[in-house]
Short mmCIF file of C-alpha atoms in Angstrom, two decimals:
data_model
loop_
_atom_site.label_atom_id
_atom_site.label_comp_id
_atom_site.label_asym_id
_atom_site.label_seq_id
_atom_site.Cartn_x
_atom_site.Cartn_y
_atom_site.Cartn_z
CA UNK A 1 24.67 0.90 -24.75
CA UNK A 2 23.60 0.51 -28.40
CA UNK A 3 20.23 1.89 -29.17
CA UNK A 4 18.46 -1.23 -29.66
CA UNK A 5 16.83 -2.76 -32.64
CA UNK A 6 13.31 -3.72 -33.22
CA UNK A 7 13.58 -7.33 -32.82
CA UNK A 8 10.67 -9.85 -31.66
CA UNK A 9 12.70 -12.82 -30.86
CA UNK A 10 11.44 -16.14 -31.93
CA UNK A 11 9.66 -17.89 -29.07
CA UNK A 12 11.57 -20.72 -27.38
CA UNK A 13 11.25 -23.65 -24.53
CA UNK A 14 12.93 -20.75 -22.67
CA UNK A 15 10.63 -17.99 -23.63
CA UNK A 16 7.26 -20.29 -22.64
CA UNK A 17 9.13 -21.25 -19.56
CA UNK A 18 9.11 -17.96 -17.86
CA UNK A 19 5.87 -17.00 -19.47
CA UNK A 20 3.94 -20.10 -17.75
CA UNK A 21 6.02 -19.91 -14.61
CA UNK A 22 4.93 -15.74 -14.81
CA UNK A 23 1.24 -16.52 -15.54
CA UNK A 24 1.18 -19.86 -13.10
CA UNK A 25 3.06 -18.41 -10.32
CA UNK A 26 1.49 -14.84 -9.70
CA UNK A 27 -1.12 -14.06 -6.96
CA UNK A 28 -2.46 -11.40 -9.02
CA UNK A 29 -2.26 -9.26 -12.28
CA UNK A 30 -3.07 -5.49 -13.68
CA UNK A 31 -5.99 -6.00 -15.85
CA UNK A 32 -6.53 -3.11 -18.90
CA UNK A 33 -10.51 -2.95 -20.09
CA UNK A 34 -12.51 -0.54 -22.05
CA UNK A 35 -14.96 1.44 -20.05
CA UNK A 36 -18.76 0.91 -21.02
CA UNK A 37 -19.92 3.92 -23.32
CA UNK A 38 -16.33 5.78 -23.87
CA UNK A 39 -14.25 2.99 -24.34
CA UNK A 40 -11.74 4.82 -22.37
CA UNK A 41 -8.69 2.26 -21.34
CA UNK A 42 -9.04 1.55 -17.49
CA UNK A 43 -6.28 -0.45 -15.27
CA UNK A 44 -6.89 -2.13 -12.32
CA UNK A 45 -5.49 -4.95 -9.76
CA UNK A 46 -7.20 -8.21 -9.65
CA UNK A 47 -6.29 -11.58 -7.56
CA UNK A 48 -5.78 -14.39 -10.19
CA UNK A 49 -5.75 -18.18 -10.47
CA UNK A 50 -5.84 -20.55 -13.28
CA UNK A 51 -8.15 -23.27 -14.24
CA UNK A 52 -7.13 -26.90 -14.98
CA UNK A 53 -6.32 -25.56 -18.76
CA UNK A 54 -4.14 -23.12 -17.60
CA UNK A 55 -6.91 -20.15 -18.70
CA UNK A 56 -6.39 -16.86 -15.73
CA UNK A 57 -9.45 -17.07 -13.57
CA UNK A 58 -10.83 -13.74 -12.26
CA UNK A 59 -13.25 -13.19 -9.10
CA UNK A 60 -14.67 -10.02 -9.40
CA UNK A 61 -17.25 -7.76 -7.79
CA UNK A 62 -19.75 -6.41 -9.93
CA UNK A 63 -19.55 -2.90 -8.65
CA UNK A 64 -16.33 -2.51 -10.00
CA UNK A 65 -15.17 -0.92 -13.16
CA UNK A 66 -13.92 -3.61 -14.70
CA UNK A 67 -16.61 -6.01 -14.38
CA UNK A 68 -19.24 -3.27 -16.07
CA UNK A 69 -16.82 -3.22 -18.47
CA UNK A 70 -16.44 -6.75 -18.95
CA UNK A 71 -19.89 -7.52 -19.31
CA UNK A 72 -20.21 -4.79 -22.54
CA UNK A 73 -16.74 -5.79 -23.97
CA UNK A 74 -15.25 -9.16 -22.96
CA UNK A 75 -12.03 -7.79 -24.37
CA UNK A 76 -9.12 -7.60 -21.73
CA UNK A 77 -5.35 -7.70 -21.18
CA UNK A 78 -3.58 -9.35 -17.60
CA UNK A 79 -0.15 -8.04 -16.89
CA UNK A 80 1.68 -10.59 -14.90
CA UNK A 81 4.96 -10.36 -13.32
CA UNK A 82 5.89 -8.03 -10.61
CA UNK A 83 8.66 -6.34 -10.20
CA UNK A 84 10.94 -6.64 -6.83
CA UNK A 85 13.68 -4.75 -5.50
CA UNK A 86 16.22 -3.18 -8.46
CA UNK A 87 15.17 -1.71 -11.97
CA UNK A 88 11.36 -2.51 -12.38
CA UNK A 89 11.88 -2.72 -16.35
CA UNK A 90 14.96 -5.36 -15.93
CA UNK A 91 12.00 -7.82 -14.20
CA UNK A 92 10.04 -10.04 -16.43
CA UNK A 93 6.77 -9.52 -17.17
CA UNK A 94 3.92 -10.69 -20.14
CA UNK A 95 0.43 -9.32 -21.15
CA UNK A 96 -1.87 -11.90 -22.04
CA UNK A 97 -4.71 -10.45 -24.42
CA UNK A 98 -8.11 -12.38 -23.03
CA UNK A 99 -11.55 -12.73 -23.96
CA UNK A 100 -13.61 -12.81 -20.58
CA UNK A 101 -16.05 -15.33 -20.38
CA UNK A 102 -18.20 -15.19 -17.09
CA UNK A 103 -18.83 -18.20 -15.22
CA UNK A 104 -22.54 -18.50 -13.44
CA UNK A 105 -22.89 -20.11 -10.53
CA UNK A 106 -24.95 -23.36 -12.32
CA UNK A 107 -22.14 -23.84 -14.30
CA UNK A 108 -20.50 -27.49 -14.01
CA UNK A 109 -17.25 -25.07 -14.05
CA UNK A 110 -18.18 -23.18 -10.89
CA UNK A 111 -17.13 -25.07 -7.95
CA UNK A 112 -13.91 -26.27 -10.00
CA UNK A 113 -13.23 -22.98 -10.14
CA UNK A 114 -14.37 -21.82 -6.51
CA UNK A 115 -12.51 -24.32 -4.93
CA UNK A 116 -9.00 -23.85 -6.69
CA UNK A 117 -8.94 -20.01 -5.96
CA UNK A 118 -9.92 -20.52 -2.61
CA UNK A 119 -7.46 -22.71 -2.25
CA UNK A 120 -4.76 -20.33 -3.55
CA UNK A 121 -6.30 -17.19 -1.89
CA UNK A 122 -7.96 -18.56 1.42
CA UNK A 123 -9.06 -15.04 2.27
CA UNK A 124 -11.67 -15.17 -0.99
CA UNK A 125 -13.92 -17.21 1.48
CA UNK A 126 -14.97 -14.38 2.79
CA UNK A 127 -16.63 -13.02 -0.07
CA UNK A 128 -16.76 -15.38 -3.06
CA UNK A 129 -20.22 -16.24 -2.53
CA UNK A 130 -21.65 -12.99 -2.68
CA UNK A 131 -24.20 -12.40 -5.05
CA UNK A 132 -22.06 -9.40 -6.56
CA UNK A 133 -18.98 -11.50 -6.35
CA UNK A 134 -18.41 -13.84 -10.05
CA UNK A 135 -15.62 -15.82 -11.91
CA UNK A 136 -14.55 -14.71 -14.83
CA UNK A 137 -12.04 -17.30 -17.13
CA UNK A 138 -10.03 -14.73 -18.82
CA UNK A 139 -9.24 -17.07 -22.22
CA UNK A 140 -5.89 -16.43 -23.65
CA UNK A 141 -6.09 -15.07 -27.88
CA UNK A 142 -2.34 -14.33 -27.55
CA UNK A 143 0.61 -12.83 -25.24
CA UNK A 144 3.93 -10.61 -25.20
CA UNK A 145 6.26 -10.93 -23.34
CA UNK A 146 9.02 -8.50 -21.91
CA UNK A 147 12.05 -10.92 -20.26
CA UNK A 148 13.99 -7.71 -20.10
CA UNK A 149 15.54 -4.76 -21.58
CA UNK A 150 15.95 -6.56 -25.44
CA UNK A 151 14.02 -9.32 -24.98
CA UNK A 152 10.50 -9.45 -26.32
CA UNK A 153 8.45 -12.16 -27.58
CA UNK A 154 5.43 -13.15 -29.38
CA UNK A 155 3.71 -15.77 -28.10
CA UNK A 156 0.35 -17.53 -28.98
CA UNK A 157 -2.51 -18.81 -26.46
CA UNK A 158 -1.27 -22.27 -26.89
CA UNK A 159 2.35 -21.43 -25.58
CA UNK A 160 0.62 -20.18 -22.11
CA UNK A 161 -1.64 -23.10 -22.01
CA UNK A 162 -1.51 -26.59 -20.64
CA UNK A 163 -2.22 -29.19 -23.61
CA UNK A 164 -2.71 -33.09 -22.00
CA UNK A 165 -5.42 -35.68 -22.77
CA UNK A 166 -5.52 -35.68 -18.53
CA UNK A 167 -6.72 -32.73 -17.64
CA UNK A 168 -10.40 -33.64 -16.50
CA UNK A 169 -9.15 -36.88 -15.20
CA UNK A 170 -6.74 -35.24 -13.05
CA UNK A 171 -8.59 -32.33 -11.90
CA UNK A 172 -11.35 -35.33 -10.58
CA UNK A 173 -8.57 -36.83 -8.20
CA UNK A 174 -6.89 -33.19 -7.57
CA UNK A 175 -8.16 -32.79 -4.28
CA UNK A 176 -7.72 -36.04 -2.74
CA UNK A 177 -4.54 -36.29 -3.89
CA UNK A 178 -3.51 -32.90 -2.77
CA UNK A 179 -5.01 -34.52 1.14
CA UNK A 180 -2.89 -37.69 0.35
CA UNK A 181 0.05 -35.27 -0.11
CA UNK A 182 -0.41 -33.11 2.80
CA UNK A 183 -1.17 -35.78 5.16
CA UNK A 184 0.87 -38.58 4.33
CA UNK A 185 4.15 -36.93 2.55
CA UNK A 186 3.81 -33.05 4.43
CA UNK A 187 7.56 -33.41 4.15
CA UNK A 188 7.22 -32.74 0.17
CA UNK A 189 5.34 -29.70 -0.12
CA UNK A 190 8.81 -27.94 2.14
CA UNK A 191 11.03 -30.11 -0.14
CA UNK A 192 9.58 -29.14 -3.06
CA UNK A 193 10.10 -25.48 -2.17
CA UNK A 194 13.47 -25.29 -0.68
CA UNK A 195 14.88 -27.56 -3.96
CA UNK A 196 12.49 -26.06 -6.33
CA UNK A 197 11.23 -22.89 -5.15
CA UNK A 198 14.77 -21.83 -3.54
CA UNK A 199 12.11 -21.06 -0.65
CA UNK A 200 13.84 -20.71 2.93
CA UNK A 201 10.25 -20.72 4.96
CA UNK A 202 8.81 -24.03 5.99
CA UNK A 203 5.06 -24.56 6.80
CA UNK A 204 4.30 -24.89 2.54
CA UNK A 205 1.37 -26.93 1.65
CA UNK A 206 0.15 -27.78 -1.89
CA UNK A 207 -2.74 -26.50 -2.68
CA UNK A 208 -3.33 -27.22 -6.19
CA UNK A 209 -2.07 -30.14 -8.80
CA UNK A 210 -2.87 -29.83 -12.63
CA UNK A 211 -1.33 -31.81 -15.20
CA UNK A 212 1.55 -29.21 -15.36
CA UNK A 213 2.47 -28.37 -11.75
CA UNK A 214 1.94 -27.52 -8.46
CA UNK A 215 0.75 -24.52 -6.05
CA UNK A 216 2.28 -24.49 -3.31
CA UNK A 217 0.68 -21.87 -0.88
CA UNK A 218 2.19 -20.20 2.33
CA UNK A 219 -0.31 -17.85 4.17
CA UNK A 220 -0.04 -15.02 1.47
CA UNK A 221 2.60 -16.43 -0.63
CA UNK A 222 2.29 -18.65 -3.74
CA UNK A 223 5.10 -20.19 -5.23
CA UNK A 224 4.54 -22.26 -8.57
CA UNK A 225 6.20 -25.90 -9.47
CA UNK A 226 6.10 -26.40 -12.96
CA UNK A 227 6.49 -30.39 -14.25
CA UNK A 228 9.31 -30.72 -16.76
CA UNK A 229 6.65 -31.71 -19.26
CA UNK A 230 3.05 -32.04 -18.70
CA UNK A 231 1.42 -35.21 -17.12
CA UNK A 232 -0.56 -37.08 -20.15
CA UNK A 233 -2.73 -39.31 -17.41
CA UNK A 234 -3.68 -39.41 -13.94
CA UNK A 235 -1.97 -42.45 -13.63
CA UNK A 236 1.69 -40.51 -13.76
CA UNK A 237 0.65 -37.98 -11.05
CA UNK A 238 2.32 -40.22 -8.03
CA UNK A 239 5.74 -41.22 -10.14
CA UNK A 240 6.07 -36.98 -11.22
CA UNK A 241 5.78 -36.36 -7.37
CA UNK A 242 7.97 -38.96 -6.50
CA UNK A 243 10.61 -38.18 -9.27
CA UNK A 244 10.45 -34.15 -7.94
CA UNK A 245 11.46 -35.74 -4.66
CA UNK A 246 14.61 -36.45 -5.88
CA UNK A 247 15.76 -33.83 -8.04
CA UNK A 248 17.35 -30.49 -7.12
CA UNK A 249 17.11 -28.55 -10.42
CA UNK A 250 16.21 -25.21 -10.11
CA UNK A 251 12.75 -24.31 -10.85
CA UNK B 1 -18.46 -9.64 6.86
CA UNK B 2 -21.24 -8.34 5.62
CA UNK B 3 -22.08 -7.98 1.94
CA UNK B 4 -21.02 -4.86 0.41
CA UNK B 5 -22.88 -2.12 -0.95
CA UNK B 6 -21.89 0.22 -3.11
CA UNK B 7 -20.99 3.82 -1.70
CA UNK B 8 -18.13 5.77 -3.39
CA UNK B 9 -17.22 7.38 -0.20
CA UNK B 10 -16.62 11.64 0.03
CA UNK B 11 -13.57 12.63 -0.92
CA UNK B 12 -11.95 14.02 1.79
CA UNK B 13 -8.53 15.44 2.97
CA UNK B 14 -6.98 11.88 3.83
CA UNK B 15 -8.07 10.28 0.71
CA UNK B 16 -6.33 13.15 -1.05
CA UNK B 17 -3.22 12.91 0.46
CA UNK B 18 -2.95 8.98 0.26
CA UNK B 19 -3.75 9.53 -3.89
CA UNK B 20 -0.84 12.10 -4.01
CA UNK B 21 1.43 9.91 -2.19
CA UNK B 22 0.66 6.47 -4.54
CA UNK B 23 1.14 8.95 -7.40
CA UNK B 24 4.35 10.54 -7.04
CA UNK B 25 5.61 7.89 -4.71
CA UNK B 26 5.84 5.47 -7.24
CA UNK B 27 8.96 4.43 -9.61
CA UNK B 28 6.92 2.49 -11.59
CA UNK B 29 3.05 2.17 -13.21
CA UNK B 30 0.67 -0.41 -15.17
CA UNK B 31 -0.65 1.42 -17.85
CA UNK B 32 -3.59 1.00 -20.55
CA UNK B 33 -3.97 2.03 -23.56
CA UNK B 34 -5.82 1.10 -26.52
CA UNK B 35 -4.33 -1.01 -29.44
CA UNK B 36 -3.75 0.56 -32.78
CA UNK B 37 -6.61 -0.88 -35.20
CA UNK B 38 -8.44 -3.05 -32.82
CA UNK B 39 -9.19 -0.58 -29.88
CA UNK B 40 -7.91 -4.06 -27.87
CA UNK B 41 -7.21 -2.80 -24.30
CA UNK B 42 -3.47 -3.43 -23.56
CA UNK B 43 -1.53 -3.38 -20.34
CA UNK B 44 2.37 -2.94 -19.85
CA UNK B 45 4.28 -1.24 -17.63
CA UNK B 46 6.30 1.69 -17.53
CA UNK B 47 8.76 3.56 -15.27
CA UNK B 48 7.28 6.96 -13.68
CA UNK B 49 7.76 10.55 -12.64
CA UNK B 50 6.39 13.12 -11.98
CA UNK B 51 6.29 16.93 -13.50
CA UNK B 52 6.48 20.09 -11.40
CA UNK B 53 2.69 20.06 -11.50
CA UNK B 54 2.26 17.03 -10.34
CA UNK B 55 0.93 15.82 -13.93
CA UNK B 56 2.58 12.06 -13.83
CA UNK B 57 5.24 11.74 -16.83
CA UNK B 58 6.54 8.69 -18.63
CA UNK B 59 9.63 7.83 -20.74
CA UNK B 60 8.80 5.20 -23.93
CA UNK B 61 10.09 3.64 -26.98
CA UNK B 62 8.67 3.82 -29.93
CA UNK B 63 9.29 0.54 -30.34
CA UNK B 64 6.68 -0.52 -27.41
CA UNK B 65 3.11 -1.13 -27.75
CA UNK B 66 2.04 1.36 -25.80
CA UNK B 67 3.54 4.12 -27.58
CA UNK B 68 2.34 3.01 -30.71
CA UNK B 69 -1.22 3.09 -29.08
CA UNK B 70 -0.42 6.43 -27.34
CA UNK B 71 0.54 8.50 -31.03
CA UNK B 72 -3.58 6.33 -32.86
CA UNK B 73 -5.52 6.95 -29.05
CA UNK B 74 -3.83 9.31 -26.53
CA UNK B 75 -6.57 7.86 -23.83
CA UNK B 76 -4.34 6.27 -20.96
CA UNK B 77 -4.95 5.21 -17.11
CA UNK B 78 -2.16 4.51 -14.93
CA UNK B 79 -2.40 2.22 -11.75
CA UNK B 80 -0.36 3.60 -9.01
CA UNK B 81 0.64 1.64 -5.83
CA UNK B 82 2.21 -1.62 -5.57
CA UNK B 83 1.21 -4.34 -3.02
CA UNK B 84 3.87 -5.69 -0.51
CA UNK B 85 3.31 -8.58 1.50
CA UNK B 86 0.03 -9.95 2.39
CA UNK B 87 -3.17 -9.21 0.69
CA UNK B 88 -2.69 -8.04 -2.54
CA UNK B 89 -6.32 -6.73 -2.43
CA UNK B 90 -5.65 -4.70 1.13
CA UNK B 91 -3.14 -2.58 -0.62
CA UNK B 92 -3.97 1.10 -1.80
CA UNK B 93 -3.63 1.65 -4.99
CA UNK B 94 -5.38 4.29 -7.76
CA UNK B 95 -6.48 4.52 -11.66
CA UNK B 96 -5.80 8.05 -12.87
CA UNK B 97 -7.38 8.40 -16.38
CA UNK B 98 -4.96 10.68 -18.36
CA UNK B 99 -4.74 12.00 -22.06
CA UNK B 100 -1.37 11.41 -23.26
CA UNK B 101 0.34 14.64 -24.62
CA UNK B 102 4.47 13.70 -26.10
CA UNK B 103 6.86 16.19 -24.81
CA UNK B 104 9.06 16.92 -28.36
CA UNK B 105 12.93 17.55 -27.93
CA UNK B 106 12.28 21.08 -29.07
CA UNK B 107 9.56 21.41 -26.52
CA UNK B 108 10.96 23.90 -23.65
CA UNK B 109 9.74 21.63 -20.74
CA UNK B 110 11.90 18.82 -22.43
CA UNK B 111 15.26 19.62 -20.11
CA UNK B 112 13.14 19.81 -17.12
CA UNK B 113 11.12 16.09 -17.99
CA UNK B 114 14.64 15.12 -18.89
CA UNK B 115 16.52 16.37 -15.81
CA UNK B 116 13.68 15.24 -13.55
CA UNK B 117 13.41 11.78 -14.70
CA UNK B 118 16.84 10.88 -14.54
CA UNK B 119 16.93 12.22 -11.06
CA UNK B 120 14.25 9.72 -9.91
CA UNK B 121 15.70 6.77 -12.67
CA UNK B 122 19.26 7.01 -13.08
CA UNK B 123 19.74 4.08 -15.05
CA UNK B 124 17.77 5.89 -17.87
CA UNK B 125 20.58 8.07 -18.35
CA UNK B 126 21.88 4.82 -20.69
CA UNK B 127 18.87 5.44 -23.16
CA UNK B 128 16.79 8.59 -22.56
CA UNK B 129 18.57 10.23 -25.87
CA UNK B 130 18.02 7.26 -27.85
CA UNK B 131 16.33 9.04 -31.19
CA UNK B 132 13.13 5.85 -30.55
CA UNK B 133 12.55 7.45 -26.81
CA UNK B 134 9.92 9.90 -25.77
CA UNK B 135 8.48 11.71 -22.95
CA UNK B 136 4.73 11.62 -22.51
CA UNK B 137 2.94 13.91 -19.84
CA UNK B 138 0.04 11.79 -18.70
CA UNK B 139 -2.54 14.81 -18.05
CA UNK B 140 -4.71 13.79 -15.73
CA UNK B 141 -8.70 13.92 -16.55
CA UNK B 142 -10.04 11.76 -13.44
CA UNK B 143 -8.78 9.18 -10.94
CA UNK B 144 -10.26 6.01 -9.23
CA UNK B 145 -8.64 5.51 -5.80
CA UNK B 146 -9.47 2.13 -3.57
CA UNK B 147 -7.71 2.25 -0.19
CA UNK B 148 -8.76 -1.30 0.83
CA UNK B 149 -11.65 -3.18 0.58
CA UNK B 150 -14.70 -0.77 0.42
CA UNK B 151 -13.01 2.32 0.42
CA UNK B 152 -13.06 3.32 -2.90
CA UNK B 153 -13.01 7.51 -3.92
CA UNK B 154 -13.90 9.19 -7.14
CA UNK B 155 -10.99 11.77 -7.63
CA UNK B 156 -10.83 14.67 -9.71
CA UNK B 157 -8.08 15.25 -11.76
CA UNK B 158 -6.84 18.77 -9.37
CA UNK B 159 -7.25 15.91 -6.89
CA UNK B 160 -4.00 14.53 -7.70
CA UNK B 161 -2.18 17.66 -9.49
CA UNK B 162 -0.12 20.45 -7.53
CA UNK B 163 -1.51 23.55 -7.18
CA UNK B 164 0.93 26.75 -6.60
CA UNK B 165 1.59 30.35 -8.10
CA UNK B 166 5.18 29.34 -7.53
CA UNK B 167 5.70 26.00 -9.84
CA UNK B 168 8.10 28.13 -12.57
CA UNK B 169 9.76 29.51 -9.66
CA UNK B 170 10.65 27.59 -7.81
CA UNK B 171 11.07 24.61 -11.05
CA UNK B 172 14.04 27.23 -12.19
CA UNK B 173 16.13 27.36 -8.70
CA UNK B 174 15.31 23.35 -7.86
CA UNK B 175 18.86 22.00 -9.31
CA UNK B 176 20.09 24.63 -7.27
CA UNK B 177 18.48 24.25 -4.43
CA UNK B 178 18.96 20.35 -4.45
CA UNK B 179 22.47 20.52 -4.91
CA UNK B 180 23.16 22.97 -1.83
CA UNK B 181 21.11 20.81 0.17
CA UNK B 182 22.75 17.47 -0.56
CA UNK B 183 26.42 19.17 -0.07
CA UNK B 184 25.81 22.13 2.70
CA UNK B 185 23.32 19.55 4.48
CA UNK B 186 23.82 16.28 3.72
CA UNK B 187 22.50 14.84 6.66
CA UNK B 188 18.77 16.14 6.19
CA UNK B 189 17.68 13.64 3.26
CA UNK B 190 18.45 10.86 5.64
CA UNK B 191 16.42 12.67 8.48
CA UNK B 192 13.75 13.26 6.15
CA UNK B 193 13.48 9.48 5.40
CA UNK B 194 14.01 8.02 8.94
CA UNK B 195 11.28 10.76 10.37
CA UNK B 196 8.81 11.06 8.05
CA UNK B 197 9.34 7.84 5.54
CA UNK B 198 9.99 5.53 8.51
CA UNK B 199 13.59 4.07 6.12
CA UNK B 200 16.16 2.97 8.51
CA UNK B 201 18.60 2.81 6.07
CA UNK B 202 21.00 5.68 5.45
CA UNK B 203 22.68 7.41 2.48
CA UNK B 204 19.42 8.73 1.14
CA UNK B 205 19.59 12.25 -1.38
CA UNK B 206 17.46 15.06 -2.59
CA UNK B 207 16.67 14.16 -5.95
CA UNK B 208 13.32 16.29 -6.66
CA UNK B 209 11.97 19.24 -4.75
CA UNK B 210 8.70 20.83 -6.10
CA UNK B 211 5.93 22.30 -4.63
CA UNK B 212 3.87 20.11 -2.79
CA UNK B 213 7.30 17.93 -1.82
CA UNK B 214 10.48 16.05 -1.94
CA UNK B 215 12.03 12.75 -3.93
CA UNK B 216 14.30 11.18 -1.59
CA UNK B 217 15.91 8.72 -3.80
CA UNK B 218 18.55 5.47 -2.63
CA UNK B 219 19.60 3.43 -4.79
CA UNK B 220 16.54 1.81 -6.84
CA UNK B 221 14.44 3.37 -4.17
CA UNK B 222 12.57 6.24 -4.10
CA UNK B 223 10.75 7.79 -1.13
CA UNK B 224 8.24 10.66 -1.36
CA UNK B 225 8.30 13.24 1.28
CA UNK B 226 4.86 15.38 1.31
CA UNK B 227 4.50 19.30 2.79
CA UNK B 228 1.40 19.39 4.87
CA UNK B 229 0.22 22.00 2.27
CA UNK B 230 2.09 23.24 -0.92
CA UNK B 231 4.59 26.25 -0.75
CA UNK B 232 3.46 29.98 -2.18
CA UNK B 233 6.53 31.36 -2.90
CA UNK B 234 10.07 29.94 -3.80
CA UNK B 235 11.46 31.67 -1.20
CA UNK B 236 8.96 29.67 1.43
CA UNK B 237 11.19 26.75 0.55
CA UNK B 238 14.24 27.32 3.10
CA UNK B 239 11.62 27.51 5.74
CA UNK B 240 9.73 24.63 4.55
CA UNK B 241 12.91 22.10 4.38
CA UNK B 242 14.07 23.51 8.24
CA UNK B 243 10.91 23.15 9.23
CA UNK B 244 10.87 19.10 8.16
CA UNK B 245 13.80 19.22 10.26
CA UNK B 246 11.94 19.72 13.27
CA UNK B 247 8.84 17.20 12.33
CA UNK B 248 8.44 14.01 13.75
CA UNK B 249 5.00 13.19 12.11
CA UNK B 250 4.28 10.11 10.23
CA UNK B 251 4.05 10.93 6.75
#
């Protein structure tokens, strides 16, 4: 092996790819934050989802570290990507640097919010609406990302983001359409994931639509369907689900 | 459930032992540090051992992020304990807060970091003499462990280090003793790991023997085997390892 070079490579279609599918896809994340007074770098594990914009979305108790911490320095990093069986470093993975920005319960945000990460962690019911619990939207400022031994990139917020004129227009129809899907097509969610999601379980259901994919949820498993492109109105929701019906790309 | 109140529970015996096993069980960590400049808390990941103290010890380029952080801010935590299936949130895991201290080539411990490390990773045999790569003992200052929802300990650093007047003993006769046991008892590592670290799979080794236990190592996989209590003397070891050959605990 030749002792490697300091080389960020420039950011492809590739590079976002894996970095949204990394971000979109995982249950939860490491999150780095400076501890009130010392400043002293603390890790812990939080369960993530993501808004309609693709931002992470945190639920946190406030008698952890990290939220005291959040609340005197919004500054944070998410570490997405877990490693399974083999060398952990050969297993992608990508920091996203975040600025937290807590979400009250009055907000207009808050059941948005509440209702997709329920959706993607059902056990969250249990606690979400206690008063210590809160949602954080962890807002991207910029991202690295490790594909591998070699293979680092730069990326920007935008390239972990979901850009469409849709968004609040879909994420006003998301749940009845996600009922529509589950009720009237429950063949799709398993055909999604066996020809998508090279999943061999059935029993998926969707559980979340935004104008870039799907969540497709399994008691504690998540697997993420990412659109080839994303969906620029509400209108195109019903042909993108139709044309995923008949493809078998790999995901 | 009930809503939660806040009790850092007394550290006892159990909590102990479950922090020492996330710590030197692991192959792998998050880790924070602080970014050069900004202070911005960053998360990566790196691969982990462990030194014949117990003092966790990392292998980085100076390439990476992190060790650019490490050589401006030497503050460091380290999250220990990967989930498996199910509830990401119902899986222990612990934050040790650690001052990062690099481990030069001239340093005497150097050959034992080295030898250990590659023990536990033996793909980083292809770049642990790369002139960028450098050993870091992660000392550790304090340590947050949460064993599940609500059972969260305040740790102190001795909490999770190994304790012994025989660590340089015993460190000087452990390639020794490692190899004897692998060729003149070959079958024990695989006893070890179907007794006491429930594997059913076989062709386990002795990769690391120190004080307070054993790295039983497979493949990518590593196992750690704990002594109910850490040895005095080197020469308690014999007697220790035939003694695990007569346990049936759980470890």
């Amino acid at each position: 092996m030749k002792e490697p070079v300091n080389i960020i490579r420039d950011t492809d279609d590739q590079a976002r790819g894996l970095a949204r599918r990394l971000v979109r896809g995982a249950r939860f994340a490491a999150i780095a934050v400076c501890e009130p007074d010392t400043g002293f770098p603390f890790v812990s594990r939080v369960l993530t989802g993501i808004d309609t914009d693709g931002t992470p979305v945190i639920l946190i108790s406030a008698l952890s570290t990290h939220t005291a911490a959040l609340r005197a320095d919004p500054r944070a990093s998410l570490l997405f990507g877990e490693p399974g069986k083999g060398d952990p470093l050969a297993h992608p993975r990508i920091t996203v640097r975040t600025n937290a920005e807590q979400v009250s319960r009055d907000d207009p945000a808050h059941q948005r919010l509440r209702s997709r990460f329920i959706a993607r962690h059902p056990k969250a019911t249990l606690y979400v609406d206690f008063r210590d619990f809160a949602f954080f939207r962890m807002v991207p400022v910029s991202a690295s990302l490790n594909g591998g031994f070699g293979k680092a990139y730069a990326l920007e917020a935008a390239d972990v983001l979901i850009a469409s004129p849709a968004i609040s227009e879909l994420a006003e129809i998301e749940q009845s359409a996600i009922e529509h899907m589950n009720t009237d097509h429950a063949e799709a969610a398993d055909f999604y994931a066996r020809t998508l999601g090279k999943s061999s379980k059935s029993g998926w259901a969707i559980r979340g639509i935004d104008c870039a994919g799907l969540d497709l949820v399994h008691g504690d498993a998540l697997l993420r369907i990412e659109f080839d492109a994303p969906i620029q109105t509400a209108g195109e929701l019903r042909h993108k689900l139709a044309e995923l019906m008949h493809s078998n790309r790999n995901n």
